[in-house]
Rosetta silent file (secondary structure, phi, psi, omega in degrees, C-alpha in Angstrom):
SEQUENCE: XXXXXXXXXXXXXXXXXXXXXXXXXXXXXXXXXXXXXXXXXXXXXXXXXXXXXXXXXXXXXXXXXXXXXXXXXXXXXXXXXXXXXXXXXXXXXXXXXXXXXXXXXXXXXXXXXXXXXXXXXXXXXXXXXXXXXXXXXXXXXXXXXXXXXX
SCORE:     score description
SCORE:     0.000 S_00000001
   1 L     0.000  141.209 -179.597  -34.031   15.786   13.454 S_00000001
   2 L   -87.207  133.986  178.129  -34.077   13.428   10.465 S_00000001
   3 L   -80.945  157.486  178.619  -36.297   10.379   10.691 S_00000001
   4 H   -61.332  -38.749 -179.560  -34.996    6.923    9.839 S_00000001
   5 H   -61.854  -45.410 -178.439  -37.567    6.633    7.056 S_00000001
   6 H   -73.130  -31.435  177.937  -36.427    9.831    5.320 S_00000001
   7 H   -65.326  -39.404 -178.348  -32.766    8.980    5.834 S_00000001
   8 H   -67.267  -19.163  177.077  -33.189    5.608    4.092 S_00000001
   9 L   -91.025   -2.835 -177.919  -34.522    7.483    1.044 S_00000001
  10 L   -73.708  128.639  178.378  -31.493    9.796    0.961 S_00000001
  11 E   -91.466  128.457 -179.054  -29.356    9.390   -2.147 S_00000001
  12 E   -96.454  110.153 -179.511  -25.616    9.692   -1.487 S_00000001
  13 L   -92.558  155.458  176.903  -23.953   11.535   -4.379 S_00000001
  14 L   -74.575  142.847  175.839  -20.221   11.653   -5.058 S_00000001
  15 L   -70.385  161.770  175.798  -18.450   14.900   -4.150 S_00000001
  16 L  -130.043  171.099  177.920  -16.917   16.969   -6.924 S_00000001
  17 L   -60.907  -30.297  179.993  -14.106   19.483   -7.140 S_00000001
  18 L   -75.787  -31.492 -174.995  -16.806   22.189   -7.133 S_00000001
  19 L  -103.086  -14.142 -175.974  -18.608   20.878   -4.041 S_00000001
  20 L   -70.763  123.440  177.693  -15.762   19.393   -1.956 S_00000001
  21 L  -123.959    5.839 -178.233  -15.073   21.501    1.141 S_00000001
  22 L   -86.507 -177.292  178.973  -13.407   18.814    3.252 S_00000001
  23 L   -66.936  154.426  178.710   -9.728   18.123    3.871 S_00000001
  24 L  -110.635  131.189 -179.822   -7.512   17.033    0.988 S_00000001
  25 L   -58.637  145.578  176.979   -5.158   14.047    1.498 S_00000001
  26 L  -115.117  107.148 -179.756   -1.451   14.836    1.691 S_00000001
  27 L   -63.082  147.515  172.316    0.647   12.020    0.161 S_00000001
  28 L  -118.169 -175.463 -177.174    3.812   10.967    1.934 S_00000001
  29 L   -56.741  -42.384 -176.027    6.792    8.919    0.747 S_00000001
  30 L   -76.217  -25.970 -174.330    5.076    5.586    1.421 S_00000001
  31 L  -109.482   -2.087 -173.970    1.689    6.470   -0.097 S_00000001
  32 H   -59.703  -36.297  178.792    2.546    8.748   -3.044 S_00000001
  33 H   -59.898  -38.027 -178.780    2.282    5.883   -5.588 S_00000001
  34 H   -64.727  -47.049 -178.116   -1.306    5.240   -4.425 S_00000001
  35 H   -69.991  -36.531  175.942   -2.395    8.883   -4.853 S_00000001
  36 H   -64.021  -41.257  177.127   -0.617    9.212   -8.216 S_00000001
  37 H   -60.951  -43.113  179.070   -2.433    6.076   -9.373 S_00000001
  38 H   -61.417  -39.193  178.048   -5.791    7.509   -8.309 S_00000001
  39 H   -63.841  -23.719  176.549   -5.078   10.659  -10.337 S_00000001
  40 L   -96.486    9.019 -177.017   -4.574    8.309  -13.345 S_00000001
  41 L    58.498   45.417  174.697   -7.785    6.425  -12.420 S_00000001
  42 L  -128.680  134.812  179.807   -5.854    3.339  -11.341 S_00000001
  43 L   -96.746  106.118 -174.879   -6.320    1.659   -7.953 S_00000001
  44 E  -111.216  138.659  171.583   -2.834    0.688   -6.756 S_00000001
  45 E  -130.500  171.578  176.031   -1.727   -1.233   -3.654 S_00000001
  46 E   -83.972  145.680  174.038    1.619   -2.732   -2.681 S_00000001
  47 E  -127.896  134.844  177.769    2.480   -6.307   -3.607 S_00000001
  48 E   -77.597  125.733  179.572    5.296   -8.304   -2.023 S_00000001
  49 L   -71.056  -23.477 -178.736    7.632   -9.598   -4.725 S_00000001
  50 L   -78.657  -42.588 -173.719    8.664  -12.547   -2.503 S_00000001
  51 L  -125.224   -0.385  177.503    5.247  -13.988   -1.650 S_00000001
  52 L    70.744   10.736  178.917    2.760  -11.993   -3.814 S_00000001
  53 L   -68.293  135.809  178.751    0.831  -10.804   -0.736 S_00000001
  54 E   -93.468  139.025 -169.888   -1.157   -7.609   -1.366 S_00000001
  55 E  -130.068  126.573  171.825   -0.808   -4.826    1.196 S_00000001
  56 L  -155.801  132.955    1.410   -2.980   -1.803    1.988 S_00000001
  57 L   -71.679  165.793 -176.399   -2.470    0.653    3.556 S_00000001
  58 L   -61.370  138.150  174.175    1.194    0.925    2.507 S_00000001
  59 L  -136.690  170.204 -174.457    3.847   -0.243    4.973 S_00000001
  60 L   -77.859  -22.673 -177.975    7.620   -0.704    4.731 S_00000001
  61 L  -142.676  159.371 -178.838    7.629   -4.510    4.847 S_00000001
  62 L   -71.513  124.325  178.846    5.409   -7.466    4.058 S_00000001
  63 L   -71.824  -12.540 -179.739    3.355   -8.513    7.111 S_00000001
  64 L   -89.382  -48.533 -174.037    3.212  -12.083    5.795 S_00000001
  65 L  -120.865   -0.182 -178.087    6.874  -12.916    5.005 S_00000001
  66 L    69.297   13.390  176.494    8.764   -9.784    6.187 S_00000001
  67 L   -64.851  151.785 -179.425    9.965   -9.150    2.632 S_00000001
  68 L  -115.892    0.095  176.806   10.997   -5.611    1.769 S_00000001
  69 L   -90.950   89.186 -176.356   10.775   -5.763   -2.029 S_00000001
  70 E  -112.360  135.538 -178.668    7.337   -4.226   -2.425 S_00000001
  71 E  -131.629  149.249  175.623    5.968   -2.893   -5.725 S_00000001
  72 E   -64.700  142.150  175.721    2.722   -1.190   -6.728 S_00000001
  73 E  -136.254  137.669 -179.305    0.114   -3.459   -8.303 S_00000001
  74 E   -83.783  135.125  175.366   -3.139   -2.412   -9.935 S_00000001
  75 L   -94.262  158.971  176.977   -6.399   -3.876   -8.647 S_00000001
  76 L   -75.243  -18.608  173.622   -9.437   -4.508  -10.812 S_00000001
  77 L    88.204   23.050  177.736  -11.477   -2.301   -8.476 S_00000001
  78 E  -122.740  153.185  179.759  -14.273   -4.656   -7.471 S_00000001
  79 E  -174.320 -161.952 -175.515  -15.218   -6.062   -4.114 S_00000001
  80 E  -132.349  142.273  175.808  -17.849   -6.580   -1.456 S_00000001
  81 E   -69.402  115.551  179.910  -19.030   -4.392    1.410 S_00000001
  82 E   -85.298  -38.231  179.875  -17.493   -6.037    4.489 S_00000001
  83 E  -160.243  155.977  176.511  -18.854   -3.464    6.951 S_00000001
  84 E  -159.133  164.619  172.440  -20.373    0.010    6.829 S_00000001
  85 E  -145.809  153.203  174.461  -21.924    2.794    8.847 S_00000001
  86 E   -99.571  121.624 -179.363  -24.026    5.813    8.023 S_00000001
  87 E   -90.901  124.349 -177.145  -22.452    8.986    9.384 S_00000001
  88 L  -115.398    3.747  178.154  -25.043   11.498   10.568 S_00000001
  89 L  -123.046  152.774  176.940  -22.758   14.041   12.296 S_00000001
  90 L   -84.589  102.816 -179.853  -20.160   16.369   10.842 S_00000001
  91 L   -89.738  -34.092  178.171  -16.874   14.917   12.132 S_00000001
  92 L  -116.480  129.865 -179.927  -14.573   16.688    9.671 S_00000001
  93 L   -54.450  132.430  177.138  -15.218   20.308    8.750 S_00000001
  94 L    92.500  -12.300  178.120  -16.648   20.579    5.251 S_00000001
  95 L  -104.131  101.746 -173.346  -17.828   16.976    4.912 S_00000001
  96 L   -84.087  131.114  175.649  -21.568   17.217    5.282 S_00000001
  97 L   -77.349  166.641   -1.597  -23.601   14.215    6.477 S_00000001
  98 L   -83.795  151.473  172.827  -25.218   11.931    5.798 S_00000001
  99 E  -149.612  163.532 -175.866  -22.627    9.766    4.056 S_00000001
 100 E  -108.714  122.847  172.876  -21.654    6.114    4.081 S_00000001
 101 E  -102.447  130.358 -176.424  -18.274    4.945    5.348 S_00000001
 102 E  -137.653  153.566  169.199  -17.512    1.364    4.364 S_00000001
 103 E  -102.895  121.134 -178.499  -14.824   -1.265    4.536 S_00000001
 104 E  -103.769  125.265  173.893  -14.566   -2.948    1.139 S_00000001
 105 E   -86.528  113.491 -175.673  -13.159   -6.464    0.880 S_00000001
 106 E   -75.308  147.890 -175.881  -11.321   -6.439   -2.443 S_00000001
 107 L   -64.634  -28.738 -174.278  -11.745   -9.396   -4.818 S_00000001
 108 L   -67.270  -26.884 -174.773   -8.021  -10.053   -5.218 S_00000001
 109 L  -159.746  130.843 -173.307   -7.436  -11.184   -1.625 S_00000001
 110 L   -57.998  -34.734 -178.448   -9.829  -11.957    1.254 S_00000001
 111 L  -100.288   15.011  174.739   -7.947   -9.856    3.819 S_00000001
 112 L   -93.426  108.492 -174.221   -7.262   -6.921    1.477 S_00000001
 113 E  -128.949  146.500  179.938   -9.692   -4.266    2.661 S_00000001
 114 E  -125.186  137.279  173.971  -10.086   -0.561    1.959 S_00000001
 115 E   -89.940  128.337 -172.492  -11.792    2.121    4.016 S_00000001
 116 E  -158.873 -170.067  173.239  -13.806    4.374    1.711 S_00000001
 117 E  -115.358  148.254  174.028  -17.187    5.933    1.010 S_00000001
 118 E  -103.206  130.016 -176.975  -20.082    4.370   -0.864 S_00000001
 119 L  -131.629  170.690  176.529  -21.800    6.756   -3.288 S_00000001
 120 L    70.937   33.626 -174.593  -24.420    6.677   -6.003 S_00000001
 121 E  -153.759  152.667  170.310  -26.935    4.786   -3.878 S_00000001
 122 E   -75.489  139.706 -177.819  -29.841    5.339   -1.494 S_00000001
 123 H   -54.800  -42.314 -178.420  -28.730    4.841    2.095 S_00000001
 124 H   -67.960  -11.601 -179.377  -31.462    2.268    2.727 S_00000001
 125 H   -94.339   -4.850 -178.357  -30.221    0.132   -0.179 S_00000001
 126 L   -83.385  138.474  177.689  -26.700   -0.463    1.209 S_00000001
 127 L  -152.407  155.087  176.356  -26.005   -3.811    2.878 S_00000001
 128 L   -62.782  137.964 -178.333  -23.137   -6.035    3.993 S_00000001
 129 L    91.289   -4.625 -178.995  -22.157   -8.441    1.217 S_00000001
 130 L   -70.806  136.030  177.386  -23.191   -6.001   -1.514 S_00000001
 131 E   -75.128  137.335  179.826  -21.053   -6.030   -4.652 S_00000001
 132 E  -139.241  162.275  175.977  -19.363   -2.706   -5.426 S_00000001
 133 E  -135.857  155.804 -178.138  -16.923   -1.231   -7.913 S_00000001
 134 E   -73.727  144.405  167.817  -14.527    1.678   -7.721 S_00000001
 135 E  -130.891  137.291 -177.956  -15.386    5.103   -9.105 S_00000001
 136 E   -98.008  130.548 -177.308  -12.745    7.800   -9.251 S_00000001
 137 E  -129.110  117.336  178.282  -13.773   11.258   -8.132 S_00000001
 138 E   -77.114  127.064 -179.418  -11.584   14.317   -8.513 S_00000001
 139 E  -114.729   -9.923  176.324  -11.963   16.623   -5.498 S_00000001
 140 E  -154.092  171.414 -175.466   -9.134   19.074   -6.232 S_00000001
 141 L   -53.750  -39.287 -177.694   -6.910   19.920   -9.176 S_00000001
 142 L  -123.751   27.378 -178.436   -4.386   17.215   -8.293 S_00000001
 143 E  -135.294  124.438  178.151   -6.366   14.993   -5.926 S_00000001
 144 E  -124.279  140.970  176.311   -8.645   12.073   -6.801 S_00000001
 145 E  -106.776  151.287  171.084  -10.435    9.764   -4.377 S_00000001
 146 E   -97.833  110.550  176.651  -11.385    6.112   -4.836 S_00000001
 147 E  -110.742  168.344  179.986  -15.048    5.790   -3.896 S_00000001
 148 E  -127.570  148.985  179.655  -17.257    2.738   -4.420 S_00000001
 149 E  -138.967  150.257  177.572  -20.728    2.292   -5.878 S_00000001
 150 L   -61.264    0.000    0.000  -23.025   -0.731   -6.295 S_00000001
């Protein structure tokens, strides 16, 4: 069993195409723009053309004004850790713990939040309110993830 003291000293590194053994996302019609953007190292979300509301994850209509004219918009890729947890069990085959799952509040809009992993940091150094920025990590030939680092 791992002690809390040794866990807090654990450095969480980003996965690579060579080390990734977990599942690979499968884009669908509604999310393909997001995954294509990640492969180009661009963080894209939907924006409502009627009211400018930013939407993630992708949906068919704007939850604010019910508009249906939604277009991809690039984010600057910075935000704040809204919430996080340290995962110490293997929930998905191939994704070895420990790792940090976090909800990032994006700078562009207070209620625009992304579920992701925090990497490049010691577990004990992560905290709510911490400033983070996106890092793009290729995990397969045609698949890139948006991870965040302090």
